[in-house]
XYZ file of C-alpha atoms in Angstrom:
488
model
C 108.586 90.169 126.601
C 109.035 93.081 129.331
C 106.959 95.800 130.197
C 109.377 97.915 129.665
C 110.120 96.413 126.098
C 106.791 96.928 124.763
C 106.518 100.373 126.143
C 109.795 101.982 124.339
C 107.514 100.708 121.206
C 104.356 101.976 122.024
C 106.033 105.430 123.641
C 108.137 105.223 119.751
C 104.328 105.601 117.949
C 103.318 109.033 117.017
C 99.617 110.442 118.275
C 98.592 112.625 115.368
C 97.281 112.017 111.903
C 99.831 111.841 108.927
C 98.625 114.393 106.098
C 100.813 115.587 103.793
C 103.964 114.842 105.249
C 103.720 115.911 108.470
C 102.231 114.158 111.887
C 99.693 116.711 112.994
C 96.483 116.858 115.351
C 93.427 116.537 114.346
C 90.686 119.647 113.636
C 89.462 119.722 117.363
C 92.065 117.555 118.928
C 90.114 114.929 119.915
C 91.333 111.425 120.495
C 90.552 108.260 121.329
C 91.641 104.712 123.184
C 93.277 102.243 121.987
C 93.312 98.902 123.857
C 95.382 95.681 124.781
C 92.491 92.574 124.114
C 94.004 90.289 126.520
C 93.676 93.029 129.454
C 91.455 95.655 128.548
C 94.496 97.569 129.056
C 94.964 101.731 127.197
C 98.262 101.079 125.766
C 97.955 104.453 123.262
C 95.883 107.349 123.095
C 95.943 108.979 119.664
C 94.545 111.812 116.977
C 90.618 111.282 116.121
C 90.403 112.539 112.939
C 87.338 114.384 111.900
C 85.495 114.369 108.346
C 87.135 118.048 107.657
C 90.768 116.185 108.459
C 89.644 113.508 105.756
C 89.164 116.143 103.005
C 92.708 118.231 104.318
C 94.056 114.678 103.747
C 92.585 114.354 100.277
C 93.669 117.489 99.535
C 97.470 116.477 99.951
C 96.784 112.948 97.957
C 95.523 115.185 95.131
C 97.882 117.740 95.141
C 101.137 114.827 95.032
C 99.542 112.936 92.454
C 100.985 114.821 89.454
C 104.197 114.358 90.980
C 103.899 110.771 92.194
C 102.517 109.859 88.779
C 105.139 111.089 86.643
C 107.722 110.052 89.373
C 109.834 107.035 86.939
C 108.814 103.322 87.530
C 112.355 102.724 89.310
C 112.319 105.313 91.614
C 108.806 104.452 92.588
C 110.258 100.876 92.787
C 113.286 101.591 94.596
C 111.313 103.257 97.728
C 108.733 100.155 97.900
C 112.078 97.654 98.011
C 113.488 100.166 100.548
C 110.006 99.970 102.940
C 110.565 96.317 102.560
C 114.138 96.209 103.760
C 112.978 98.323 106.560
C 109.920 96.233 107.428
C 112.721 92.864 107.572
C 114.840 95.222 110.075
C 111.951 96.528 112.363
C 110.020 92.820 112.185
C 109.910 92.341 115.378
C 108.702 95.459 116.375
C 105.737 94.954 114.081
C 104.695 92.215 115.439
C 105.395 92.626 118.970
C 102.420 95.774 118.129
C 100.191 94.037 116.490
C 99.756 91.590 119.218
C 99.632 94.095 121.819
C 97.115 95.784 119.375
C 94.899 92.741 118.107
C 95.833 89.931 120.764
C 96.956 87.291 118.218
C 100.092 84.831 119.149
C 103.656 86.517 118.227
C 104.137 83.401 116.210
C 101.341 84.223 114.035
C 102.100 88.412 114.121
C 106.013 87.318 112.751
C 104.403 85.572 109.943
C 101.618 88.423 109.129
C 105.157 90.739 108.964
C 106.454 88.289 106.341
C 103.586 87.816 104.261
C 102.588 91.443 104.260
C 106.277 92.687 103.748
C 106.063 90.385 100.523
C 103.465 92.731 98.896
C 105.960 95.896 99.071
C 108.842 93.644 97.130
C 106.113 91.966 94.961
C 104.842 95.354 93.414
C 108.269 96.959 94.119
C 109.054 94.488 90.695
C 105.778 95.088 89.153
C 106.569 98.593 89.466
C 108.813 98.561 86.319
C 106.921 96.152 83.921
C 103.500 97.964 83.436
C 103.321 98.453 79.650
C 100.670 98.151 76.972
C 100.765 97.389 73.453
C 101.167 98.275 69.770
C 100.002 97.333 66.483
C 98.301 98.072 63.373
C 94.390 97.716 63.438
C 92.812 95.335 60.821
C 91.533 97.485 58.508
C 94.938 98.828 58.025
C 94.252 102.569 58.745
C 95.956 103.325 61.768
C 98.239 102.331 64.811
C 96.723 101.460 67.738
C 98.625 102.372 71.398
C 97.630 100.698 74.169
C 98.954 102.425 77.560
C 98.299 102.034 81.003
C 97.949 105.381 83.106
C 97.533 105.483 87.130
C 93.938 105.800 88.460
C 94.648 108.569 90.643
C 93.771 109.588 94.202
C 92.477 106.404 96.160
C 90.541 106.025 99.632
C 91.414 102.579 101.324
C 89.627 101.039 104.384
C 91.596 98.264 106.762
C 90.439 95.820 108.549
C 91.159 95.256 112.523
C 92.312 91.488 111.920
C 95.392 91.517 109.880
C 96.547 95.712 110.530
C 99.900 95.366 108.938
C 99.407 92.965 105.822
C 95.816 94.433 105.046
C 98.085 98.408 104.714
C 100.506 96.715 102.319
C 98.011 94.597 100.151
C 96.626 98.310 99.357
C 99.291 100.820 99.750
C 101.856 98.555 97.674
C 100.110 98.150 94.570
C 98.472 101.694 94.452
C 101.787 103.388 94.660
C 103.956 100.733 92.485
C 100.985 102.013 89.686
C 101.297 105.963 90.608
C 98.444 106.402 92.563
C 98.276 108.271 95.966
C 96.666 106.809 99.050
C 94.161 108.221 101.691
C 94.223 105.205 104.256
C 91.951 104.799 107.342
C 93.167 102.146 109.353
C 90.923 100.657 111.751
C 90.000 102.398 115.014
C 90.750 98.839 116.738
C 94.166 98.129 115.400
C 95.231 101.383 113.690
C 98.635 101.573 115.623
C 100.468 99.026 112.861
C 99.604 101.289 110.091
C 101.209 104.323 111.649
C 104.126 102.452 112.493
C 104.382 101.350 108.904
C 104.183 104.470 107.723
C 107.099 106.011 109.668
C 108.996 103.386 107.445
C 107.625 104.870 104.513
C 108.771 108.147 105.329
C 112.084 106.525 106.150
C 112.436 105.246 102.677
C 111.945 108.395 101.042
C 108.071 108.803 100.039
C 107.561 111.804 98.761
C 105.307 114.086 101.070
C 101.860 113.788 100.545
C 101.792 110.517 98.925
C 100.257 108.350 101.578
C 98.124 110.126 104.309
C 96.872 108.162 107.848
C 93.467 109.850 109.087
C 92.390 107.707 112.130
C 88.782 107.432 113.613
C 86.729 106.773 115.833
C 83.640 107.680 113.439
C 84.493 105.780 110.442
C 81.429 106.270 108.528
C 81.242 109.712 108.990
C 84.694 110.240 108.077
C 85.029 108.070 105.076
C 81.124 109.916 103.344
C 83.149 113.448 102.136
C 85.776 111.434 101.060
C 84.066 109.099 98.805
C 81.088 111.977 97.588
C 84.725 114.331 96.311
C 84.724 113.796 92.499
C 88.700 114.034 92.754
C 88.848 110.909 94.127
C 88.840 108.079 91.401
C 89.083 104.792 93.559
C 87.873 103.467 97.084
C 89.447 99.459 98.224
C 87.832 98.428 101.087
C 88.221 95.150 103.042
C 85.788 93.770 106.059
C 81.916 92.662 105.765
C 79.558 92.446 102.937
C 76.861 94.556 104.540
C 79.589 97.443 105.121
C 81.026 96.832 101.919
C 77.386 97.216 99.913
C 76.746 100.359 101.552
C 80.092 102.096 100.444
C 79.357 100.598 96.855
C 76.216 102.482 96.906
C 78.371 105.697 97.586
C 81.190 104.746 95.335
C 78.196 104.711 92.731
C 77.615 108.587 92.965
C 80.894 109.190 91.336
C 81.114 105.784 89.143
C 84.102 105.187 91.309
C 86.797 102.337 90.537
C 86.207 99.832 93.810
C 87.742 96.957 95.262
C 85.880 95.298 97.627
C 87.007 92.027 99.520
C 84.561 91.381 101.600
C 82.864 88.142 103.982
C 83.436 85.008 103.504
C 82.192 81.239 104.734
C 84.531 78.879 103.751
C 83.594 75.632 103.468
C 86.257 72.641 104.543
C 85.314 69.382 102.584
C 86.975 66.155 103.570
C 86.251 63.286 101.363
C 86.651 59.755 102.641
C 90.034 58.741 100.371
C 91.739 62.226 101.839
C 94.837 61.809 104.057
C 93.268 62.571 107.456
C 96.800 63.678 108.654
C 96.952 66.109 106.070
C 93.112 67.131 106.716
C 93.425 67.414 110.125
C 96.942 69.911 109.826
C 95.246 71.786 106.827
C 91.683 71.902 109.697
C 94.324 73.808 112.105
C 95.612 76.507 110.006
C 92.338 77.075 108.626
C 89.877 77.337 111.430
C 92.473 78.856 114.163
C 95.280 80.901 112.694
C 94.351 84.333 113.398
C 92.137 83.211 116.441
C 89.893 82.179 113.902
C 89.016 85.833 113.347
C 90.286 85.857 109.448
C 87.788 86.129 105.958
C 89.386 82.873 104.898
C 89.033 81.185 107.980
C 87.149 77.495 107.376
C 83.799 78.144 108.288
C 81.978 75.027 107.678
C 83.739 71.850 108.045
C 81.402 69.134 105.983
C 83.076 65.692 106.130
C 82.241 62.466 104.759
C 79.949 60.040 107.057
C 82.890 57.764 107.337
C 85.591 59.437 108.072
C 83.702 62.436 110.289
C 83.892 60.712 114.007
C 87.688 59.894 113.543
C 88.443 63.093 112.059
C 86.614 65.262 114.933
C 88.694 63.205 117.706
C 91.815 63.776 116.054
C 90.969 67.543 115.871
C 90.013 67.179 119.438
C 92.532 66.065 120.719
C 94.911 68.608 119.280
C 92.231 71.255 120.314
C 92.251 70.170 123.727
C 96.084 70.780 123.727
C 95.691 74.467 122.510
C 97.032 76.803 125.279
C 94.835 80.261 125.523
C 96.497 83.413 126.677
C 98.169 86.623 125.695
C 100.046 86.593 122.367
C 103.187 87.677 124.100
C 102.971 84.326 126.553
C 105.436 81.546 125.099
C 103.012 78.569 123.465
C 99.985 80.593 123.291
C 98.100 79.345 120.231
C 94.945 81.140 121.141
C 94.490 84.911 122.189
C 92.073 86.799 122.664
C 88.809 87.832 120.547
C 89.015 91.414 119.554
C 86.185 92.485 121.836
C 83.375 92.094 123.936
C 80.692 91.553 121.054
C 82.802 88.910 119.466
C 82.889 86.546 122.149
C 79.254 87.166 122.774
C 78.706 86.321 119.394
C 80.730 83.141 118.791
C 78.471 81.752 122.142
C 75.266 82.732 120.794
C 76.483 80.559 117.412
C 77.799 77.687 119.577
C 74.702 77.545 122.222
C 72.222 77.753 118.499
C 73.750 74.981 117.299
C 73.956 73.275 120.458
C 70.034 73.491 121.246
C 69.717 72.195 117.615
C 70.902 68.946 118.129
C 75.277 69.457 118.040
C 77.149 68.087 119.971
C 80.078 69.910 121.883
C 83.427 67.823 121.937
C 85.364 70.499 123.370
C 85.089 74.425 124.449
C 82.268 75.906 124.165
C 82.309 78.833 126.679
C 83.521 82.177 127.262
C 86.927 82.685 129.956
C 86.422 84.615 132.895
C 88.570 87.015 134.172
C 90.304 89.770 132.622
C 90.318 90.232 128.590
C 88.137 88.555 126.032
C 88.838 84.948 125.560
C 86.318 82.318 124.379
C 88.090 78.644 123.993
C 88.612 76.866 120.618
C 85.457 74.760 120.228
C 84.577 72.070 118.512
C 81.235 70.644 117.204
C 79.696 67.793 115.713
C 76.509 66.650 114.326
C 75.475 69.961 113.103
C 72.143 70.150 111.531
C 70.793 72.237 108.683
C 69.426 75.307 109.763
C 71.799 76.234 112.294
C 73.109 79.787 112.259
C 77.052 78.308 112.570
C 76.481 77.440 108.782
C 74.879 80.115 107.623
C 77.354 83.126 109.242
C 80.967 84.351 109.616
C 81.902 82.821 112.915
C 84.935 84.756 113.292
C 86.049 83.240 116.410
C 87.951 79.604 117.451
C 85.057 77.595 117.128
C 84.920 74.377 114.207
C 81.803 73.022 113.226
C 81.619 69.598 111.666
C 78.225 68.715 109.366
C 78.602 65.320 107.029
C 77.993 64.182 103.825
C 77.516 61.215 101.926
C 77.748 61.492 98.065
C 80.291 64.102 95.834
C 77.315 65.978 94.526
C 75.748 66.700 97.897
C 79.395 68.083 98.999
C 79.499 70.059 96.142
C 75.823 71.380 96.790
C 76.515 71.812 100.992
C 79.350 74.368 100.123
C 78.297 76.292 97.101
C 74.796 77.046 99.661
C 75.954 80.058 100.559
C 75.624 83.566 99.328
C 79.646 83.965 100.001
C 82.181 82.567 97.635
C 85.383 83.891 99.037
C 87.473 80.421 99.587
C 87.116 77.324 99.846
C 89.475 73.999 100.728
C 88.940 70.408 100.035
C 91.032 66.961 100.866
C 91.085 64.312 98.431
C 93.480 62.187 97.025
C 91.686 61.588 93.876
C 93.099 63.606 91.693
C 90.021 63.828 88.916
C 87.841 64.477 92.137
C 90.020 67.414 93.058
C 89.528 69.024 89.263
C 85.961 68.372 89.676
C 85.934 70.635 92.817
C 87.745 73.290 91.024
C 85.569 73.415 88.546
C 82.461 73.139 90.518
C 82.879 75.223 93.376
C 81.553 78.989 93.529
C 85.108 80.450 94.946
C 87.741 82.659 94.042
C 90.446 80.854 95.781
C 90.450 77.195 96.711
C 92.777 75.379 98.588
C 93.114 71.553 97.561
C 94.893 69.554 100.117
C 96.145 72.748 102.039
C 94.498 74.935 104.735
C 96.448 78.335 103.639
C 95.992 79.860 100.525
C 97.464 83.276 100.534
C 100.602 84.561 99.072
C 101.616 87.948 97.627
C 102.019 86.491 94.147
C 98.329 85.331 93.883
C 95.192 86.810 93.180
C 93.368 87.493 96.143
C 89.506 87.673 96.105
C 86.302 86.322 95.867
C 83.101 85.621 94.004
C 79.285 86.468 94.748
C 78.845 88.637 97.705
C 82.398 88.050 98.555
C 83.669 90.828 97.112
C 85.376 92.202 93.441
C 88.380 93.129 92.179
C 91.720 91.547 93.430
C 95.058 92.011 95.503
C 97.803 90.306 95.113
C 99.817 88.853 91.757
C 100.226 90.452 88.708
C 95.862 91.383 89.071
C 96.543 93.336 91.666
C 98.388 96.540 89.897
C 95.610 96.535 87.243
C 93.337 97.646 90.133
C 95.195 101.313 90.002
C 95.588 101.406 86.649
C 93.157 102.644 83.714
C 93.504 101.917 79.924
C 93.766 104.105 77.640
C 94.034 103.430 73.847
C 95.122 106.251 70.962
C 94.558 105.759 67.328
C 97.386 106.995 65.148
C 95.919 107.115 61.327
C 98.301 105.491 58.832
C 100.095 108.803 56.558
């Protein structure tokens, strides 16, 4: 990919915020940085939005809804198919940005493009079929209609590690329903989102119906918003402890809120499971994204007697991992989004380390330029190491064992997270006895990817509520109303 190439794109991105139609400056025209990972790099220096620019933002989501609501079903389906066919078209741009952006492999940034374009034509169908129902109440005295009616104006919060597919899982689903959006990408990553929304304009969304309001100050922005009683729902995705404080706000005004927040996935391999098929569905789990994904395997706990043979056939395909910028052809591993993340994926690895693991391959940090920390792998890991208790979010797997069903079933559900989880068995009763007794929303059984637009995406415990994705998702934006017409 040329210098020059990547650039024209970045040169193609406006600076300002997007409120009401219109790509303006911010209150007091700050800005701030945005950087390449792999090389520390400026590549864009954009619009800081301030908590006044959040409420001028709200102010154009509220005055559009009226319109956007009462807009028909088709036409509000026909401009989500269009921002698809435009997101197929500009593809490679997208990616090409978000791994200038976020650091991950092109490979992987092409396939975030196609499985968050697949939320736009997803809803872009449910669009058309929300409905209710009719009928006559038992005691005979009256008809009872059932109708479904957008929310209204909605605040959503992105997270840095999948910019483009994170926008759509939102945007998609709150405008197929009616609803208009106040989005706040992330100050890491927020360059995708503008992009995106260029398309949106391109299809023909109707001024004022999605507004971008960048930050550096997230927090501070994000408070007015969510304390404004016109608001009537808030969708947030990144960590529990973030996500529990903007509950508590969302609480003031008894807020609608969808929350997917951390996970700690357990990966359990049983001793009948194909270890080709474990050790594929181990890859895609632990190091797509870099690792740095809520649905990323977090705790691999294999039987006794299949563990050694399936950590040195991860090992050896570990070992063959080549680290680098996402641009560079056969990169499988980029960079970590920042300083703090590669300081905290060695501070798990050297805990769990001085408790006993052992460290097949990795391990350290990568000097030089950017932030790189190698894929890792462990083995032996003991209760009580930190590894297993939090979100790694980095390339490093972690292998504990087990020896009977019920303690596998007890290893993963000990945890206050219940996001995903994935198991390998070729037992077929065993594999309904995991999805029956695992604490998860989503579960993977014999597969180390779960997500797809068509699904219900979210989790259990202090993994989150609510859902994206499938024919769940829409009901997010929607409310339910039900009339009473009295029999003449």
């Amino acid at each position: 990919m040329s210098t020059q190439t990547e650039q024209a794109l970045l040169d193609s991105i406006p600076t300002g915020l997007f409120i009401g139609g219109q790509w303006i400056d911010g209150e007091t025209g700050g800005t701030f940085d945005v950087q390449d990972p792999a090389t520390g790099a400026v590549i864009r220096t954009i619009a800081d939005a301030t908590p006044a620019d959040g409420i001028r933002a709200l102010d154009a989501a509220v005055a559009a809804q009226d319109g956007w609501a009462a807009t028909a079903p088709r036409v509000r389906s026909e401009i989500l198919r269009r921002a698809f066919d435009l997101v197929q078209e500009h593809k490679e741009d997208l990616a090409l940005l978000m791994t200038l952006e976020m650091g991950k492999p092109l490979a992987e940034a092409r396939g975030e493009v196609g499985y968050g374009g697949e939320f736009l034509r997803w809803f872009s169908e449910e669009a058309v079929r929300i409905s209710g129902r009719y009928g006559i109440n038992p005691e005979g005295t009256g008809h009872m209609v059932v109708s479904q009616r957008p929310v209204g104006p909605s605040f959503f919060v992105t997270p840095w590690n999948f910019p483009f597919a994170m926008a759509t899982r939102k945007i998609a689903p709150a405008l197929a329903a009616g609803c208009t959006v106040v989005i706040k990408p992330p100050a890491l990553t927020p360059l995708t989102t503008m992009y995106f929304t260029k398309l949106l304009e391109e299809a023909g969304l109707p001024a004022g119906v999605v507004n971008v309001v960048q930050t550096s100050k997230s927090s501070a922005l994000s408070a007015p918003i969510i304390a404004d009683p016109r608001l009537r729902k808030l969708s947030f995705t990144g960590s529990t402890e973030v996500g529990r404080k903007l509950i508590a706000q969302a609480a003031q005004g008894v807020l609608r809120v969808s929350m997917e927040l951390g996970g700690n996935a357990p990966f359990v391999v049983f001793d009948d499971a194909d270890l080709d098929k474990a050790v594929e569905g181990a890859l895609a789990a632990k190091f797509r994204n870099i690792g740095q994904a809520c649905t990323a395997a977090n705790r691999f706990i294999v039987h006794k007697d299949v563990a050694g043979e399936f950590a040195k056939r991860v090992t050896e395909r570990v070992n063959g991992m080549k680290i680098g910028r996402g641009t560079e052809d056969g990169v499988a591993i980029g960079p970590l989004i920042d300083a703090d993340a590669v300081a905290k994926a060695g501070e798990l690895v050297d805990d769990a380390v001085g408790r006993g693991a052992t460290l097949l391959a990795g391990g350290k940090a990568l000097e030089g330029t950017g932030t790189f920390y190698e894929p890792t792998v462990l083995t032996d890991v003991v209760a009580g190491s930190a590894i297993l208790r939090e979100e790694i979010f980095g390339p490093v797997l972690a292998i504990a064992t087990f020896e009977t069903e019920e303690e596998a079933v007890r290893l993963a559900n000990d945890t206050e997270y219940g996001l995903v989880s994935y198991v390998f068995t070729e037992n077929l009763q065993r594999g309904q006895r995991m999805i029956d007794g695992l604490e998860t929303g989503m579960m993977g059984l014999n597969v180390g990817v779960v997500s797809n637009a068509a699904a219900p995406f979210g989790g259990v415990k202090q993994s989150g509520v609510g859902r994206e994705g499938g024919f769940e998702g829409i009901h997010e934006y929607l409310s339910t109303k039900y009339t009473l017409i009295p029999v003449s």
